[in-house]
Amino acid sequence: MQILMLLVLFAIFAAYSLQFHAFAADEYTYMNNARAFASGELDKASDLGRFPMFSFVLSIAYKILGDTEATGRALNVFIGFCTALAVLLMVYWNQKNKEVALIAASLTATNPALLFLASRTFSEPLFILLLVLCTWVLLLALKNEKWFIPLGVLLVSLILTRFVGLYFIVIAMAFFAFKQQILQTIQRKWLYAGILAGGLFAFLLVSQIPNASNNFAIFIQDQISGNLALASGNTVGLGLPDKIPSYLLVTPFLLGAPLLVLAWFALKDHKKLFQTFKTTFSADLFLLSAISVVLITIIMELHGFIAPRLLRYAAVVIPFLAILFAMVVTKFTGIDTEKFAKKVMYAMIMLNLIVGFVVVGYFGSYEKHVAFREAALYAKDNCNSFQSNIDYALLYYTGQKNSDESKPECFVLNNYDGLTDKPPSQSGYSSVYQYGKVTVYKR
């Protein structure tokens, strides 16, 4: 019944979110790369420096569902469901408590930030799912070291989705250090079998991308150089207004409305709340979730000194916050006098869901992103050649990159975010179409 409830929720969410057709710059990059992977025309990719896992999965979805705007969003809605389902099953496997599992899964499934990401064609939903699976398999490896083999494959998949997946290695090391099992772990032969399995998987993945396997070294070089540029903040064109001042400041609020329940507990009986945290900390799942939240937040905060701090990068800790909350709140409300608190908690989860749908609707019709699409569609029907500062959007809709001509037929120029681009002066171009601050000029 819990799985069915999650399935119904995401079915309703899919019907709602798939009606929107507005895309940010990063989304067009993933869509163009996926199309290039599917066709083998790597010259039609927007940015081969992006790690390829999500684009590769999206290219498979294109082959199955068709190359449409809705495919990427449908894929991420499905991945969002899988993430909530993975949290449900992992928590129940570890705690043997349906209530804890349901609360953790519900908090994950209804979180506004995760709902937003599931409504877009970004790599974060896949990254979050793989991170949750890595956590679960790591716990399984404590009981049977043969699980290090699938862990190796999952970890490589995580890193190939976003390079910051490397921090899971730090998380695992800290977890084994807390359990005083580092020496025991590095002596396990299955650990090295997992490393070999991960390396083989990476090679096989790239070999499945047409033309990439012919220039494997160049492809990997592009991946490394592109992600070093991203890590150093040497990038432009971030498509969403989701910059935050600090990961450390934002993280406690990522739970959304249910955070008020914890605040209520703290005001009512902070000693009992502290004792609940202390007693729950002994559970492996609680310990690993806590370590994940702390280390990811700190690592990303340090990374934020050289690159933009973005809310969608912080969202990866949400499933772990949900698990921590579920394990604490069920212990704290275990007595009859706290039954009202549970009702408040479920009301806050419902409020999260409402906020999530509002956020998806707002950004699904965000003027700048709608303008990108409408101007690109106009150029597709009316321009044989063009130059544009949103060339990634034009590439997706027209199949063409910026023209090398000194005088292309059209200029398609975005003037959001303080830009003031215009065609060359005295060049004979006049405005023929405008949507918001995106204008098409034709010769």
Short mmCIF file of C-alpha atoms in Angstrom, two decimals:
data_model
loop_
_atom_site.label_atom_id
_atom_site.label_comp_id
_atom_site.label_asym_id
_atom_site.label_seq_id
_atom_site.Cartn_x
_atom_site.Cartn_y
_atom_site.Cartn_z
CA MET A 1 0.00 0.00 0.00
CA GLN A 2 2.89 2.38 0.73
CA ILE A 3 4.45 1.66 -2.66
CA LEU A 4 1.06 2.15 -4.33
CA MET A 5 0.66 5.48 -2.54
CA LEU A 6 4.03 6.69 -3.87
CA LEU A 7 3.14 5.46 -7.36
CA VAL A 8 -0.17 7.36 -7.36
CA LEU A 9 1.56 10.51 -6.11
CA PHE A 10 4.14 10.45 -8.91
CA ALA A 11 1.51 9.57 -11.53
CA ILE A 12 -0.44 12.70 -10.54
CA PHE A 13 2.78 14.70 -10.45
CA ALA A 14 3.76 13.49 -13.93
CA ALA A 15 0.39 14.50 -15.37
CA TYR A 16 0.93 17.95 -13.87
CA SER A 17 4.60 18.59 -14.59
CA LEU A 18 4.71 17.28 -18.16
CA GLN A 19 2.40 20.04 -19.36
CA PHE A 20 5.19 22.63 -19.02
CA HIS A 21 7.72 23.36 -21.77
CA ALA A 22 10.29 25.80 -20.40
CA PHE A 23 13.94 24.80 -20.14
CA ALA A 24 17.07 26.26 -18.55
CA ALA A 25 20.49 26.36 -20.20
CA ASP A 26 21.76 23.22 -18.44
CA GLU A 27 18.69 21.28 -19.54
CA TYR A 28 19.32 22.04 -23.20
CA THR A 29 22.91 20.91 -22.74
CA TYR A 30 21.80 17.52 -21.40
CA MET A 31 19.16 17.16 -24.14
CA ASN A 32 21.64 18.02 -26.89
CA ASN A 33 24.24 15.63 -25.49
CA ALA A 34 21.67 12.84 -25.19
CA ARG A 35 20.59 13.37 -28.78
CA ALA A 36 24.24 13.29 -29.88
CA PHE A 37 24.83 10.06 -27.95
CA ALA A 38 21.71 8.49 -29.45
CA SER A 39 22.65 9.41 -33.03
CA GLY A 40 26.44 9.15 -32.78
CA GLU A 41 26.81 12.74 -34.05
CA LEU A 42 29.03 13.98 -31.21
CA ASP A 43 29.63 17.25 -33.07
CA LYS A 44 25.99 18.08 -32.24
CA ALA A 45 26.66 17.89 -28.49
CA SER A 46 26.51 21.16 -26.53
CA ASP A 47 29.23 20.33 -24.01
CA LEU A 48 31.07 17.00 -24.05
CA GLY A 49 32.87 18.13 -20.90
CA ARG A 50 29.84 17.22 -18.82
CA PHE A 51 30.03 13.79 -17.21
CA PRO A 52 28.04 11.51 -19.49
CA MET A 53 25.93 9.24 -17.27
CA PHE A 54 22.68 11.23 -17.27
CA SER A 55 22.95 12.11 -20.96
CA PHE A 56 23.57 8.43 -21.74
CA VAL A 57 20.50 7.33 -19.74
CA LEU A 58 18.47 10.07 -21.43
CA SER A 59 19.66 8.88 -24.85
CA ILE A 60 18.25 5.43 -24.02
CA ALA A 61 14.96 7.09 -23.00
CA TYR A 62 14.93 8.92 -26.36
CA LYS A 63 15.24 5.59 -28.18
CA ILE A 64 12.39 4.07 -26.13
CA LEU A 65 9.98 6.99 -25.64
CA GLY A 66 10.95 9.20 -28.55
CA ASP A 67 13.06 12.34 -28.84
CA THR A 68 10.64 14.89 -27.40
CA GLU A 69 10.75 17.65 -24.82
CA ALA A 70 8.63 15.59 -22.44
CA THR A 71 10.93 12.56 -22.45
CA GLY A 72 13.54 14.04 -20.12
CA ARG A 73 10.94 15.17 -17.64
CA ALA A 74 9.12 11.84 -17.76
CA LEU A 75 12.45 10.14 -17.09
CA ASN A 76 13.15 12.31 -14.05
CA VAL A 77 9.65 11.84 -12.63
CA PHE A 78 10.30 8.10 -12.84
CA ILE A 79 13.72 8.55 -11.20
CA GLY A 80 12.07 10.62 -8.45
CA PHE A 81 9.65 7.76 -7.79
CA CYS A 82 12.56 5.29 -7.70
CA THR A 83 14.38 7.50 -5.19
CA ALA A 84 11.40 7.64 -2.83
CA LEU A 85 10.92 3.88 -3.28
CA ALA A 86 14.61 3.22 -2.54
CA VAL A 87 14.35 5.28 0.66
CA LEU A 88 11.21 3.37 1.69
CA LEU A 89 12.77 -0.05 1.13
CA MET A 90 16.18 0.83 2.58
CA VAL A 91 14.73 2.23 5.79
CA TYR A 92 12.37 -0.71 6.22
CA TRP A 93 15.20 -3.18 5.50
CA ASN A 94 17.33 -1.52 8.16
CA GLN A 95 14.72 -0.63 10.79
CA LYS A 96 11.96 -3.21 10.19
CA ASN A 97 9.51 -0.40 10.95
CA LYS A 98 6.88 0.54 8.35
CA GLU A 99 6.07 3.85 10.00
CA VAL A 100 9.67 5.09 9.94
CA ALA A 101 10.02 3.95 6.32
CA LEU A 102 6.79 5.68 5.27
CA ILE A 103 7.71 8.99 6.93
CA ALA A 104 11.19 9.00 5.36
CA ALA A 105 9.81 8.13 1.91
CA SER A 106 6.98 10.69 2.19
CA LEU A 107 9.37 13.45 3.19
CA THR A 108 11.56 12.57 0.21
CA ALA A 109 8.71 12.27 -2.29
CA THR A 110 7.01 15.55 -1.32
CA ASN A 111 10.08 17.73 -0.79
CA PRO A 112 9.61 20.92 -2.88
CA ALA A 113 13.22 20.98 -4.08
CA LEU A 114 13.16 17.34 -5.17
CA LEU A 115 9.77 17.76 -6.85
CA PHE A 116 11.18 20.72 -8.75
CA LEU A 117 14.25 18.74 -9.88
CA ALA A 118 12.02 15.83 -10.92
CA SER A 119 10.07 18.22 -13.16
CA ARG A 120 13.18 19.29 -15.11
CA THR A 121 15.77 17.64 -17.34
CA PHE A 122 18.68 17.91 -14.89
CA SER A 123 21.21 15.29 -13.75
CA GLU A 124 20.54 15.82 -10.02
CA PRO A 125 17.63 13.33 -9.70
CA LEU A 126 19.78 10.50 -11.12
CA PHE A 127 22.67 11.57 -8.89
CA ILE A 128 20.46 11.53 -5.79
CA LEU A 129 19.05 8.09 -6.64
CA LEU A 130 22.55 6.67 -7.14
CA LEU A 131 23.74 8.28 -3.89
CA VAL A 132 20.88 6.63 -1.97
CA LEU A 133 21.65 3.28 -3.62
CA CYS A 134 25.36 3.63 -2.79
CA THR A 135 24.40 4.18 0.84
CA TRP A 136 22.16 1.13 0.93
CA VAL A 137 24.71 -1.14 -0.76
CA LEU A 138 27.44 0.08 1.60
CA LEU A 139 25.28 -1.04 4.53
CA LEU A 140 24.71 -4.37 2.76
CA ALA A 141 28.48 -4.75 2.34
CA LEU A 142 28.84 -4.66 6.12
CA LYS A 143 26.95 -7.95 6.25
CA ASN A 144 28.28 -9.53 3.05
CA GLU A 145 31.47 -8.17 1.47
CA LYS A 146 30.44 -9.42 -1.99
CA TRP A 147 28.23 -6.32 -2.13
CA PHE A 148 31.42 -4.32 -2.79
CA ILE A 149 31.12 -5.40 -6.44
CA PRO A 150 27.77 -3.63 -7.13
CA LEU A 151 28.98 -0.78 -4.89
CA GLY A 152 31.94 -0.27 -7.24
CA VAL A 153 29.61 -0.06 -10.24
CA LEU A 154 27.20 2.30 -8.44
CA LEU A 155 30.03 4.56 -7.24
CA VAL A 156 31.48 4.88 -10.73
CA SER A 157 27.96 5.61 -12.03
CA LEU A 158 27.63 8.30 -9.35
CA ILE A 159 30.92 9.93 -10.34
CA LEU A 160 30.04 9.70 -14.04
CA THR A 161 26.80 11.57 -13.27
CA ARG A 162 28.45 14.40 -11.34
CA PHE A 163 32.15 14.54 -10.52
CA VAL A 164 31.39 15.52 -6.90
CA GLY A 165 30.26 11.94 -6.40
CA LEU A 166 33.86 11.48 -5.31
CA TYR A 167 32.81 12.70 -1.87
CA PHE A 168 31.08 9.37 -1.26
CA ILE A 169 34.57 7.88 -0.87
CA VAL A 170 35.17 10.35 1.98
CA ILE A 171 31.77 9.46 3.49
CA ALA A 172 32.54 5.73 3.37
CA MET A 173 35.98 6.25 4.95
CA ALA A 174 34.49 8.36 7.76
CA PHE A 175 31.76 5.74 8.34
CA PHE A 176 34.27 2.89 8.64
CA ALA A 177 36.45 5.09 10.89
CA PHE A 178 33.51 5.61 13.27
CA LYS A 179 32.98 1.87 13.32
CA GLN A 180 36.75 1.27 13.68
CA GLN A 181 36.75 -0.98 10.61
CA ILE A 182 39.10 0.82 8.18
CA LEU A 183 41.94 -1.72 8.39
CA GLN A 184 39.50 -4.61 8.23
CA THR A 185 37.82 -3.10 5.17
CA ILE A 186 40.96 -2.41 3.12
CA GLN A 187 42.02 -6.03 3.64
CA ARG A 188 38.86 -7.41 2.03
CA LYS A 189 39.51 -8.91 -1.41
CA TRP A 190 35.98 -8.12 -2.54
CA LEU A 191 36.72 -4.39 -2.11
CA TYR A 192 39.30 -4.62 -4.89
CA ALA A 193 36.95 -6.75 -6.98
CA GLY A 194 34.48 -3.84 -6.67
CA ILE A 195 37.14 -1.36 -7.84
CA LEU A 196 37.86 -3.52 -10.90
CA ALA A 197 34.13 -3.88 -11.60
CA GLY A 198 33.72 -0.10 -11.48
CA GLY A 199 36.61 0.48 -13.90
CA LEU A 200 35.25 -2.12 -16.32
CA PHE A 201 31.79 -0.56 -16.14
CA ALA A 202 33.20 2.89 -17.00
CA PHE A 203 34.97 1.49 -20.06
CA LEU A 204 31.89 -0.42 -21.21
CA LEU A 205 29.69 2.66 -20.77
CA VAL A 206 31.90 4.88 -22.91
CA SER A 207 32.21 2.12 -25.51
CA GLN A 208 28.41 2.23 -25.91
CA ILE A 209 28.53 5.90 -26.95
CA PRO A 210 28.94 5.93 -30.75
CA ASN A 211 32.26 7.41 -31.90
CA ALA A 212 33.41 8.10 -28.31
CA SER A 213 35.06 4.68 -28.06
CA ASN A 214 37.13 5.44 -31.19
CA ASN A 215 38.73 8.37 -29.36
CA PHE A 216 38.47 7.11 -25.78
CA ALA A 217 41.46 9.11 -24.49
CA ILE A 218 40.19 12.36 -26.05
CA PHE A 219 36.70 11.74 -24.69
CA ILE A 220 38.04 11.24 -21.15
CA GLN A 221 40.28 14.30 -21.54
CA ASP A 222 37.23 16.38 -22.47
CA GLN A 223 35.42 15.06 -19.41
CA ILE A 224 38.26 15.98 -17.07
CA SER A 225 38.94 19.44 -18.52
CA GLY A 226 35.24 20.30 -18.64
CA ASN A 227 34.65 19.34 -15.03
CA LEU A 228 37.79 21.11 -13.83
CA ALA A 229 36.37 24.25 -15.43
CA LEU A 230 33.08 23.64 -13.60
CA ALA A 231 34.87 22.98 -10.30
CA SER A 232 36.85 26.20 -10.60
CA GLY A 233 33.74 28.23 -11.33
CA ASN A 234 35.00 29.04 -14.86
CA THR A 235 31.55 28.68 -16.39
CA VAL A 236 28.78 31.00 -17.53
CA GLY A 237 25.11 30.73 -18.34
CA LEU A 238 23.68 29.24 -15.15
CA GLY A 239 20.03 29.00 -16.02
CA LEU A 240 18.16 29.26 -12.71
CA PRO A 241 17.99 31.86 -9.93
CA ASP A 242 18.89 29.30 -7.26
CA LYS A 243 22.09 30.79 -5.87
CA ILE A 244 22.40 30.56 -2.08
CA PRO A 245 24.79 32.32 0.34
CA SER A 246 25.90 29.18 2.18
CA TYR A 247 25.29 25.43 2.13
CA LEU A 248 25.76 25.35 5.91
CA LEU A 249 23.02 27.95 6.43
CA VAL A 250 20.56 26.45 3.96
CA THR A 251 20.89 22.72 4.80
CA PRO A 252 18.79 22.72 8.02
CA PHE A 253 15.88 24.26 6.09
CA LEU A 254 15.88 21.76 3.21
CA LEU A 255 13.29 19.60 4.98
CA GLY A 256 10.79 22.37 4.44
CA ALA A 257 7.71 22.72 6.66
CA PRO A 258 8.36 19.59 8.82
CA LEU A 259 11.33 21.43 10.30
CA LEU A 260 8.72 23.26 12.40
CA VAL A 261 7.93 19.96 14.14
CA LEU A 262 11.55 19.57 15.25
CA ALA A 263 11.57 23.19 16.42
CA TRP A 264 8.43 22.47 18.43
CA PHE A 265 10.07 19.42 20.01
CA ALA A 266 13.16 21.46 20.86
CA LEU A 267 11.10 24.16 22.57
CA LYS A 268 8.93 21.65 24.40
CA ASP A 269 11.64 19.32 25.69
CA HIS A 270 15.09 19.94 24.27
CA LYS A 271 16.70 17.45 26.67
CA LYS A 272 14.47 14.65 25.43
CA LEU A 273 15.15 15.63 21.81
CA PHE A 274 18.91 15.58 22.43
CA GLN A 275 18.64 12.21 24.14
CA THR A 276 16.63 10.87 21.20
CA PHE A 277 19.39 11.93 18.79
CA LYS A 278 21.99 10.36 21.07
CA THR A 279 20.26 6.97 21.33
CA THR A 280 19.37 6.85 17.63
CA PHE A 281 22.96 7.62 16.60
CA SER A 282 23.99 4.04 17.36
CA ALA A 283 22.03 2.73 14.34
CA ASP A 284 24.19 2.26 11.23
CA LEU A 285 21.64 3.92 8.95
CA PHE A 286 21.34 6.96 11.22
CA LEU A 287 25.13 7.24 11.54
CA LEU A 288 25.74 6.96 7.79
CA SER A 289 22.95 9.46 7.02
CA ALA A 290 24.33 11.95 9.55
CA ILE A 291 27.87 11.59 8.20
CA SER A 292 26.56 12.09 4.65
CA VAL A 293 24.72 15.31 5.54
CA VAL A 294 27.66 16.78 7.47
CA LEU A 295 30.44 15.88 5.04
CA ILE A 296 28.53 16.75 1.86
CA THR A 297 27.56 20.12 3.32
CA ILE A 298 31.10 20.92 4.45
CA ILE A 299 32.73 19.76 1.20
CA MET A 300 30.27 21.72 -0.91
CA GLU A 301 30.70 24.77 1.33
CA LEU A 302 34.46 24.67 0.69
CA HIS A 303 33.82 24.19 -3.02
CA GLY A 304 31.56 27.24 -2.85
CA PHE A 305 34.55 29.52 -2.33
CA ILE A 306 35.62 28.94 -5.96
CA ALA A 307 32.28 28.27 -7.65
CA PRO A 308 28.64 29.40 -7.27
CA ARG A 309 26.68 27.88 -4.40
CA LEU A 310 23.47 26.52 -5.89
CA LEU A 311 20.37 25.21 -4.14
CA ARG A 312 20.07 22.26 -6.50
CA TYR A 313 23.55 21.07 -5.47
CA ALA A 314 22.49 21.18 -1.80
CA ALA A 315 19.36 19.14 -2.53
CA VAL A 316 21.35 15.89 -2.64
CA VAL A 317 21.24 15.65 1.17
CA ILE A 318 17.43 15.72 1.35
CA PRO A 319 16.87 11.92 1.47
CA PHE A 320 19.35 11.69 4.35
CA LEU A 321 17.67 14.55 6.21
CA ALA A 322 14.36 12.73 5.68
CA ILE A 323 15.79 9.52 7.16
CA LEU A 324 17.22 11.34 10.18
CA PHE A 325 13.93 13.15 10.76
CA ALA A 326 11.86 9.96 10.44
CA MET A 327 14.04 8.02 12.88
CA VAL A 328 14.04 10.82 15.47
CA VAL A 329 10.38 11.85 15.25
CA THR A 330 9.04 8.30 15.63
CA LYS A 331 11.09 7.80 18.79
CA PHE A 332 10.10 11.20 20.17
CA THR A 333 6.38 10.64 19.49
CA GLY A 334 6.30 7.06 20.74
CA ILE A 335 4.16 7.92 23.76
CA ASP A 336 0.43 8.72 23.71
CA THR A 337 0.88 12.34 24.76
CA GLU A 338 2.71 13.07 21.51
CA LYS A 339 0.09 11.72 19.08
CA PHE A 340 -0.93 15.26 18.17
CA ALA A 341 2.63 15.92 17.01
CA LYS A 342 2.30 13.19 14.39
CA LYS A 343 -0.84 14.81 13.01
CA VAL A 344 1.03 18.11 12.75
CA MET A 345 3.90 16.34 11.02
CA TYR A 346 1.67 14.82 8.34
CA ALA A 347 0.01 18.21 7.85
CA MET A 348 3.48 19.72 7.28
CA ILE A 349 4.28 16.99 4.75
CA MET A 350 1.08 17.89 2.90
CA LEU A 351 2.12 21.57 3.00
CA ASN A 352 5.46 20.57 1.47
CA LEU A 353 3.59 18.85 -1.35
CA ILE A 354 1.46 21.92 -2.07
CA VAL A 355 4.53 24.19 -2.07
CA GLY A 356 6.28 21.75 -4.42
CA PHE A 357 3.47 21.89 -6.96
CA VAL A 358 3.47 25.71 -6.79
CA VAL A 359 7.25 25.84 -7.35
CA VAL A 360 7.00 23.46 -10.33
CA GLY A 361 4.23 25.57 -11.85
CA TYR A 362 6.17 28.81 -11.35
CA PHE A 363 9.38 27.62 -12.95
CA GLY A 364 7.51 25.60 -15.56
CA SER A 365 6.24 28.91 -16.96
CA TYR A 366 9.30 31.02 -16.06
CA GLU A 367 9.36 33.86 -18.61
CA LYS A 368 13.08 33.69 -19.50
CA HIS A 369 12.95 29.97 -20.25
CA VAL A 370 9.71 30.25 -22.21
CA ALA A 371 11.33 33.05 -24.21
CA PHE A 372 14.31 30.81 -25.07
CA ARG A 373 11.97 28.19 -26.48
CA GLU A 374 9.65 30.53 -28.38
CA ALA A 375 12.48 32.48 -30.02
CA ALA A 376 14.24 29.25 -30.99
CA LEU A 377 11.05 27.86 -32.54
CA TYR A 378 10.60 31.10 -34.50
CA ALA A 379 14.17 30.87 -35.78
CA LYS A 380 13.65 27.24 -36.76
CA ASP A 381 10.80 28.23 -39.10
CA ASN A 382 12.16 31.56 -40.36
CA CYS A 383 15.97 31.54 -40.34
CA ASN A 384 18.33 29.51 -42.53
CA SER A 385 21.39 30.64 -40.55
CA PHE A 386 21.87 32.44 -37.24
CA GLN A 387 24.17 33.51 -34.47
CA SER A 388 22.91 33.47 -30.90
CA ASN A 389 24.02 33.79 -27.27
CA ILE A 390 21.58 30.97 -26.44
CA ASP A 391 23.04 28.67 -29.08
CA TYR A 392 22.31 25.59 -26.92
CA ALA A 393 18.55 26.26 -27.27
CA LEU A 394 18.84 26.94 -31.00
CA LEU A 395 20.85 23.73 -31.48
CA TYR A 396 18.11 21.67 -29.82
CA TYR A 397 15.25 23.05 -31.93
CA THR A 398 17.01 23.67 -35.25
CA GLY A 399 19.72 21.00 -35.22
CA GLN A 400 22.24 23.70 -36.22
CA LYS A 401 25.05 25.43 -34.37
CA ASN A 402 25.97 29.11 -34.71
CA SER A 403 26.82 30.02 -38.28
CA ASP A 404 30.40 30.93 -39.22
CA GLU A 405 29.10 33.51 -41.67
CA SER A 406 30.00 37.12 -40.95
CA LYS A 407 26.41 38.05 -41.78
CA PRO A 408 24.02 35.20 -40.88
CA GLU A 409 20.38 35.64 -41.80
CA CYS A 410 19.35 36.09 -38.14
CA PHE A 411 20.63 37.02 -34.72
CA VAL A 412 18.74 35.48 -31.79
CA LEU A 413 19.80 37.37 -28.68
CA ASN A 414 18.98 36.91 -25.01
CA ASN A 415 19.14 40.08 -22.90
CA TYR A 416 18.19 38.65 -19.52
CA ASP A 417 20.59 38.75 -16.56
CA GLY A 418 21.89 42.20 -17.44
CA LEU A 419 22.95 41.37 -21.00
CA THR A 420 22.58 44.08 -23.67
CA ASP A 421 23.53 42.22 -26.86
CA LYS A 422 22.57 43.57 -30.29
CA PRO A 423 23.58 42.81 -33.89
CA PRO A 424 26.57 44.72 -35.30
CA SER A 425 25.69 48.38 -35.86
CA GLN A 426 24.79 49.48 -39.41
CA SER A 427 24.48 45.86 -40.51
CA GLY A 428 20.95 45.98 -41.89
CA TYR A 429 19.27 43.83 -39.20
CA SER A 430 15.87 44.71 -37.77
CA SER A 431 13.78 43.17 -35.04
CA VAL A 432 11.20 40.69 -36.39
CA TYR A 433 10.20 38.80 -33.25
CA GLN A 434 10.42 39.38 -29.50
CA TYR A 435 9.36 37.36 -26.47
CA GLY A 436 10.26 38.89 -23.13
CA LYS A 437 13.89 39.95 -23.42
CA VAL A 438 14.81 37.57 -26.22
CA THR A 439 14.74 39.16 -29.68
CA VAL A 440 15.14 37.78 -33.19
CA TYR A 441 16.79 40.17 -35.67
CA LYS A 442 16.66 39.38 -39.40
CA ARG A 443 18.64 40.75 -42.31
#
